[in-house]
XYZ file of C-alpha atoms in Angstrom:
360
model
C -46.672 -66.448 54.679
C -43.808 -68.326 55.764
C -41.507 -65.367 55.795
C -43.755 -63.000 57.541
C -43.484 -62.563 61.414
C -45.136 -60.373 63.831
C -48.403 -58.810 64.854
C -47.820 -55.201 65.139
C -44.163 -54.699 63.868
C -44.467 -57.136 61.111
C -41.392 -58.207 59.021
C -41.553 -59.715 55.631
C -38.429 -61.331 54.560
C -37.702 -62.136 50.530
C -35.099 -63.145 48.101
C -32.736 -65.825 47.431
C -29.124 -66.141 48.142
C -27.896 -66.118 44.515
C -30.840 -63.890 43.328
C -30.658 -60.145 42.254
C -31.381 -59.113 45.714
C -32.800 -59.930 49.208
C -34.848 -57.534 51.120
C -37.474 -56.863 54.024
C -40.783 -54.868 54.161
C -41.463 -53.819 57.580
C -45.019 -52.630 58.720
C -46.088 -50.837 61.787
C -43.160 -48.365 61.981
C -44.586 -45.218 63.210
C -44.221 -41.887 61.372
C -41.806 -39.361 62.326
C -38.984 -41.809 63.660
C -35.576 -40.398 63.050
C -33.218 -43.226 61.972
C -29.477 -43.033 62.438
C -28.071 -44.513 59.350
C -24.729 -44.920 60.396
C -26.029 -46.779 63.392
C -28.042 -49.216 61.152
C -25.087 -49.799 59.057
C -22.850 -50.501 62.001
C -25.365 -53.109 63.218
C -25.407 -54.866 59.740
C -21.514 -54.733 59.786
C -21.415 -57.062 62.783
C -23.235 -59.687 60.569
C -21.350 -59.148 57.220
C -18.558 -61.178 56.020
C -14.959 -59.736 56.788
C -11.393 -60.426 56.463
C -11.235 -62.717 59.402
C -10.016 -66.321 59.077
C -13.338 -67.475 60.609
C -15.402 -65.571 58.239
C -16.583 -66.757 54.514
C -14.705 -65.031 51.702
C -17.997 -64.023 50.089
C -17.694 -60.342 49.844
C -20.971 -58.692 50.095
C -20.844 -55.077 51.231
C -24.414 -55.445 52.866
C -25.068 -51.563 52.003
C -28.907 -51.195 52.385
C -31.125 -49.249 50.088
C -34.490 -47.866 51.641
C -37.003 -47.720 48.801
C -39.996 -46.937 50.783
C -41.163 -45.625 54.087
C -38.285 -43.180 54.591
C -37.958 -39.583 53.597
C -35.765 -36.530 54.732
C -34.432 -38.451 57.490
C -37.479 -39.769 59.009
C -39.896 -42.686 58.860
C -43.238 -41.819 56.959
C -45.296 -44.456 58.441
C -45.844 -46.318 55.173
C -44.303 -49.738 54.971
C -40.513 -49.478 55.283
C -38.707 -51.571 52.578
C -34.887 -52.022 52.388
C -32.970 -53.916 49.746
C -29.736 -55.694 49.500
C -27.997 -56.493 46.170
C -26.418 -59.611 45.743
C -22.867 -58.777 44.188
C -20.502 -61.353 44.819
C -22.026 -64.961 43.800
C -20.687 -68.125 42.420
C -23.514 -70.147 41.284
C -21.580 -72.603 39.400
C -20.622 -74.058 42.808
C -24.290 -75.322 43.075
C -24.892 -77.081 39.745
C -26.728 -80.215 39.398
C -28.878 -79.713 42.374
C -26.336 -81.171 44.954
C -28.050 -82.403 48.098
C -25.712 -81.309 50.734
C -26.073 -83.309 54.074
C -27.297 -80.819 56.870
C -28.846 -78.348 54.451
C -32.439 -77.914 53.273
C -31.761 -78.974 49.827
C -33.705 -81.987 49.943
C -36.564 -80.639 52.107
C -36.902 -77.582 50.050
C -36.996 -79.610 46.795
C -39.731 -81.782 48.304
C -41.650 -78.784 49.907
C -41.549 -76.775 46.434
C -41.865 -79.630 44.146
C -38.265 -79.167 42.611
C -38.684 -75.699 41.668
C -36.787 -74.136 44.674
C -33.547 -72.105 43.784
C -30.807 -74.422 45.071
C -27.743 -71.749 44.524
C -26.370 -70.884 47.720
C -29.377 -72.503 49.687
C -31.865 -70.066 47.980
C -34.374 -68.666 50.373
C -32.776 -71.013 53.059
C -29.528 -69.212 53.271
C -28.013 -67.389 55.828
C -27.867 -64.545 53.397
C -31.579 -63.874 54.288
C -30.297 -62.678 57.837
C -29.120 -59.540 56.117
C -32.614 -57.992 55.733
C -33.603 -59.623 59.287
C -30.763 -57.636 60.754
C -31.818 -54.486 59.227
C -35.259 -54.720 60.742
C -33.658 -55.521 64.042
C -31.579 -52.507 63.882
C -34.551 -50.244 63.133
C -36.401 -51.785 66.115
C -33.313 -51.385 68.237
C -33.395 -47.661 67.813
C -36.899 -47.299 68.575
C -36.325 -49.512 71.540
C -33.470 -47.475 72.911
C -35.504 -44.275 72.559
C -37.791 -45.750 75.170
C -34.764 -46.895 77.132
C -34.611 -50.552 76.069
C -31.294 -52.042 75.410
C -30.183 -55.487 73.855
C -26.734 -57.079 74.435
C -25.288 -60.268 72.946
C -22.199 -62.152 73.124
C -20.530 -65.472 72.181
C -21.153 -67.749 75.037
C -19.232 -70.856 73.628
C -17.433 -72.037 70.401
C -17.223 -75.802 70.745
C -15.756 -76.476 74.335
C -14.436 -73.014 74.979
C -16.810 -70.930 77.044
C -17.073 -67.185 77.685
C -18.270 -66.063 81.152
C -22.191 -65.545 81.365
C -24.009 -62.354 81.909
C -24.782 -61.366 85.428
C -28.342 -61.655 84.955
C -29.561 -59.234 87.547
C -26.923 -56.520 86.574
C -26.499 -55.897 82.688
C -25.576 -52.507 81.753
C -26.192 -50.062 78.701
C -22.323 -49.550 78.856
C -21.729 -53.279 78.503
C -24.385 -53.538 75.788
C -22.715 -50.688 73.834
C -19.220 -52.271 74.148
C -20.447 -55.658 72.697
C -22.284 -53.570 69.799
C -18.715 -52.553 68.907
C -17.174 -55.888 68.672
C -17.230 -58.340 65.691
C -16.121 -61.247 67.937
C -18.102 -60.131 70.871
C -16.988 -61.568 74.221
C -17.344 -60.553 77.853
C -13.890 -62.214 78.595
C -11.991 -61.051 75.632
C -9.054 -63.443 76.786
C -11.272 -66.379 75.435
C -10.925 -64.975 71.890
C -7.667 -66.683 70.804
C -8.521 -70.301 71.959
C -11.978 -69.875 70.343
C -10.426 -68.812 67.100
C -8.002 -71.751 67.353
C -11.037 -74.118 67.655
C -12.430 -72.704 64.413
C -9.248 -72.733 62.524
C -8.511 -76.477 63.538
C -11.701 -77.515 62.331
C -11.424 -75.632 59.082
C -7.916 -77.190 58.549
C -9.519 -80.488 58.674
C -12.280 -79.451 56.197
C -14.795 -79.313 59.015
C -16.701 -76.770 61.102
C -17.690 -76.049 64.506
C -20.646 -74.652 66.311
C -21.574 -72.818 69.585
C -23.986 -70.699 71.668
C -24.892 -67.191 71.819
C -26.353 -65.552 74.875
C -28.524 -62.360 74.475
C -30.210 -59.989 76.942
C -32.774 -57.250 76.715
C -32.754 -54.655 79.680
C -35.313 -51.896 80.328
C -38.252 -53.959 79.145
C -41.321 -53.295 81.341
C -42.993 -55.737 83.419
C -46.379 -56.999 82.004
C -45.323 -57.856 78.417
C -46.756 -61.064 76.956
C -49.435 -63.528 77.884
C -49.734 -66.854 79.336
C -49.390 -70.110 77.440
C -49.872 -69.666 73.579
C -48.760 -66.122 73.581
C -45.957 -66.132 76.153
C -42.612 -64.143 75.759
C -40.926 -67.528 75.345
C -43.277 -68.833 72.654
C -43.052 -65.366 70.662
C -39.058 -65.238 70.751
C -38.529 -68.715 70.258
C -40.831 -68.483 67.017
C -38.535 -65.942 65.517
C -35.291 -67.308 66.916
C -35.973 -70.705 65.189
C -36.470 -68.781 62.021
C -32.807 -67.880 62.102
C -30.787 -70.590 59.978
C -28.715 -73.002 62.015
C -30.578 -72.300 65.288
C -31.356 -75.557 66.824
C -31.955 -74.711 70.532
C -33.283 -71.896 72.782
C -33.233 -71.767 76.424
C -34.282 -68.944 79.048
C -32.436 -68.022 82.219
C -30.885 -71.104 83.502
C -32.368 -72.961 80.759
C -31.540 -76.774 80.882
C -29.483 -75.924 84.143
C -32.951 -75.994 85.931
C -32.761 -79.800 85.684
C -30.124 -79.918 88.179
C -31.540 -77.237 90.622
C -33.891 -77.380 93.461
C -36.732 -74.929 93.930
C -34.927 -73.196 96.583
C -32.010 -72.514 94.293
C -34.193 -71.762 91.201
C -36.759 -69.371 92.656
C -35.905 -65.622 92.310
C -36.873 -64.014 95.581
C -38.748 -60.621 95.403
C -37.405 -57.160 96.765
C -37.492 -53.632 96.066
C -34.999 -51.091 94.634
C -36.885 -48.329 96.341
C -38.931 -47.726 93.246
C -40.327 -51.072 91.765
C -40.476 -54.625 92.657
C -37.418 -56.686 91.548
C -35.857 -59.886 92.095
C -32.665 -60.565 93.955
C -31.729 -63.286 91.348
C -32.687 -63.673 87.775
C -32.521 -67.529 87.159
C -35.974 -67.344 85.240
C -34.371 -64.818 82.771
C -36.832 -62.000 83.405
C -39.891 -64.096 82.435
C -42.540 -65.919 84.717
C -45.875 -67.285 83.413
C -44.958 -66.273 79.861
C -44.946 -62.428 81.015
C -41.774 -60.188 81.753
C -41.321 -59.218 85.442
C -39.075 -56.208 84.618
C -35.733 -57.986 85.151
C -33.376 -58.350 82.190
C -34.732 -60.807 79.803
C -31.849 -63.413 79.247
C -31.743 -66.296 76.888
C -29.297 -68.491 75.068
C -29.102 -70.103 71.532
C -27.518 -72.952 70.149
C -26.011 -72.701 66.653
C -25.100 -75.924 64.951
C -21.868 -76.352 63.071
C -22.135 -74.917 59.565
C -23.122 -77.716 57.250
C -21.169 -76.788 54.315
C -17.992 -78.837 54.870
C -15.179 -80.123 52.515
C -15.213 -83.631 54.016
C -16.280 -86.266 51.859
C -19.962 -87.368 52.820
C -22.663 -89.664 51.372
C -25.734 -88.295 49.674
C -28.484 -88.624 46.863
C -28.199 -86.501 43.687
C -31.233 -84.797 43.548
C -31.295 -84.646 39.692
C -30.435 -88.242 38.942
C -31.601 -89.829 42.133
C -28.217 -91.778 42.235
C -26.261 -92.265 45.447
C -22.973 -90.295 45.246
C -20.347 -88.846 47.657
C -19.924 -85.264 47.954
C -17.087 -82.659 48.910
C -18.901 -79.357 49.358
C -16.924 -76.623 47.532
C -17.427 -72.854 47.714
C -16.850 -70.224 50.375
C -18.165 -70.962 53.773
C -17.705 -69.879 57.444
C -15.995 -72.609 59.287
C -18.048 -71.070 62.348
C -21.236 -68.718 61.831
C -21.538 -67.924 65.655
C -19.544 -64.685 65.702
C -21.475 -63.319 62.732
C -24.889 -64.793 64.031
C -24.622 -62.933 67.459
C -25.996 -59.878 65.627
C -28.761 -61.658 64.077
C -29.761 -63.188 67.247
C -29.677 -59.727 68.782
C -31.914 -58.410 65.892
C -34.375 -61.053 66.416
C -34.767 -60.059 70.203
C -35.325 -56.492 69.393
C -37.922 -57.254 66.791
C -39.632 -59.370 69.039
C -39.544 -57.183 72.188
C -40.656 -54.084 70.170
C -43.848 -56.111 68.804
C -44.913 -57.020 72.363
C -44.425 -53.462 73.481
C -46.543 -52.306 70.680
C -49.246 -54.831 71.503
C -49.259 -53.539 74.991
C -49.084 -49.808 73.961
C -45.846 -49.601 75.829
C -43.642 -47.975 73.272
């Protein structure tokens, strides 16, 4: 059950990085929803590898094949299943079960008693985010029909930072623009320096990480529950399922540690029709429940663990101590491609919460 998430809009991810295919089964999709297939593919294209120097050279087209739940342009209400073929694999790079530092090779070997597929990371691979993004792209279209929009950008790569969202004033136009960008930034002048940080690391056979900031605007007040079923808990449980995510914060996040209550409280006012807050330090969530302001959170993405530098390890096949220099095709920074994955996860979670409350 470890790859199934959700209560109402459930997502079941399956496959391995170098297996025949990866895919997703989505339950809870209502019948009669017209899906824009070009928009679905455009969402996926933001995640797939490209010709950029910061991207892996594994060239998977990421073309989806819906084999269930879709007929004549509309969802049928039955489980929606999409498949992605694995076309460009080089399994020889993973012979002898190398135990790569920073990867799940060891933990996966222990958990599955040595029967896990180690090629390309198997079920632990970032390749599994392709079907996750498909599910998020479907959720995004359902949400947009209800006036709920998502936006995501690279907040930082190494020590280079983009500006942050204005948490009280995020627009659909801003969201649409970010969706059109493979290297999504609010301040596009930071792109050159960010790319330099990535390529400097790559030249040194190393990698870098960063942060992604995501927002959902238009979500109604009243979603979620206190404590165990809070919006933060729900989002975090899915976000931490994305490979390489090592931190999640909401609103000001760890910045709250340096603030006073008079600075962090969001004072209430009205826009003439509904209750709003004049600031949004808490990222649209109070007591685990949405307050109608934009939901804003940030995610930390660790540096890509597959690096060419010599590292110390244990060979899982022989149990001998060895050194390893990881070969193969790997992103020196996965942050740009991960932005679409984080946005997809947010859409899945918010739609699931809205279905729980009957607000979709």
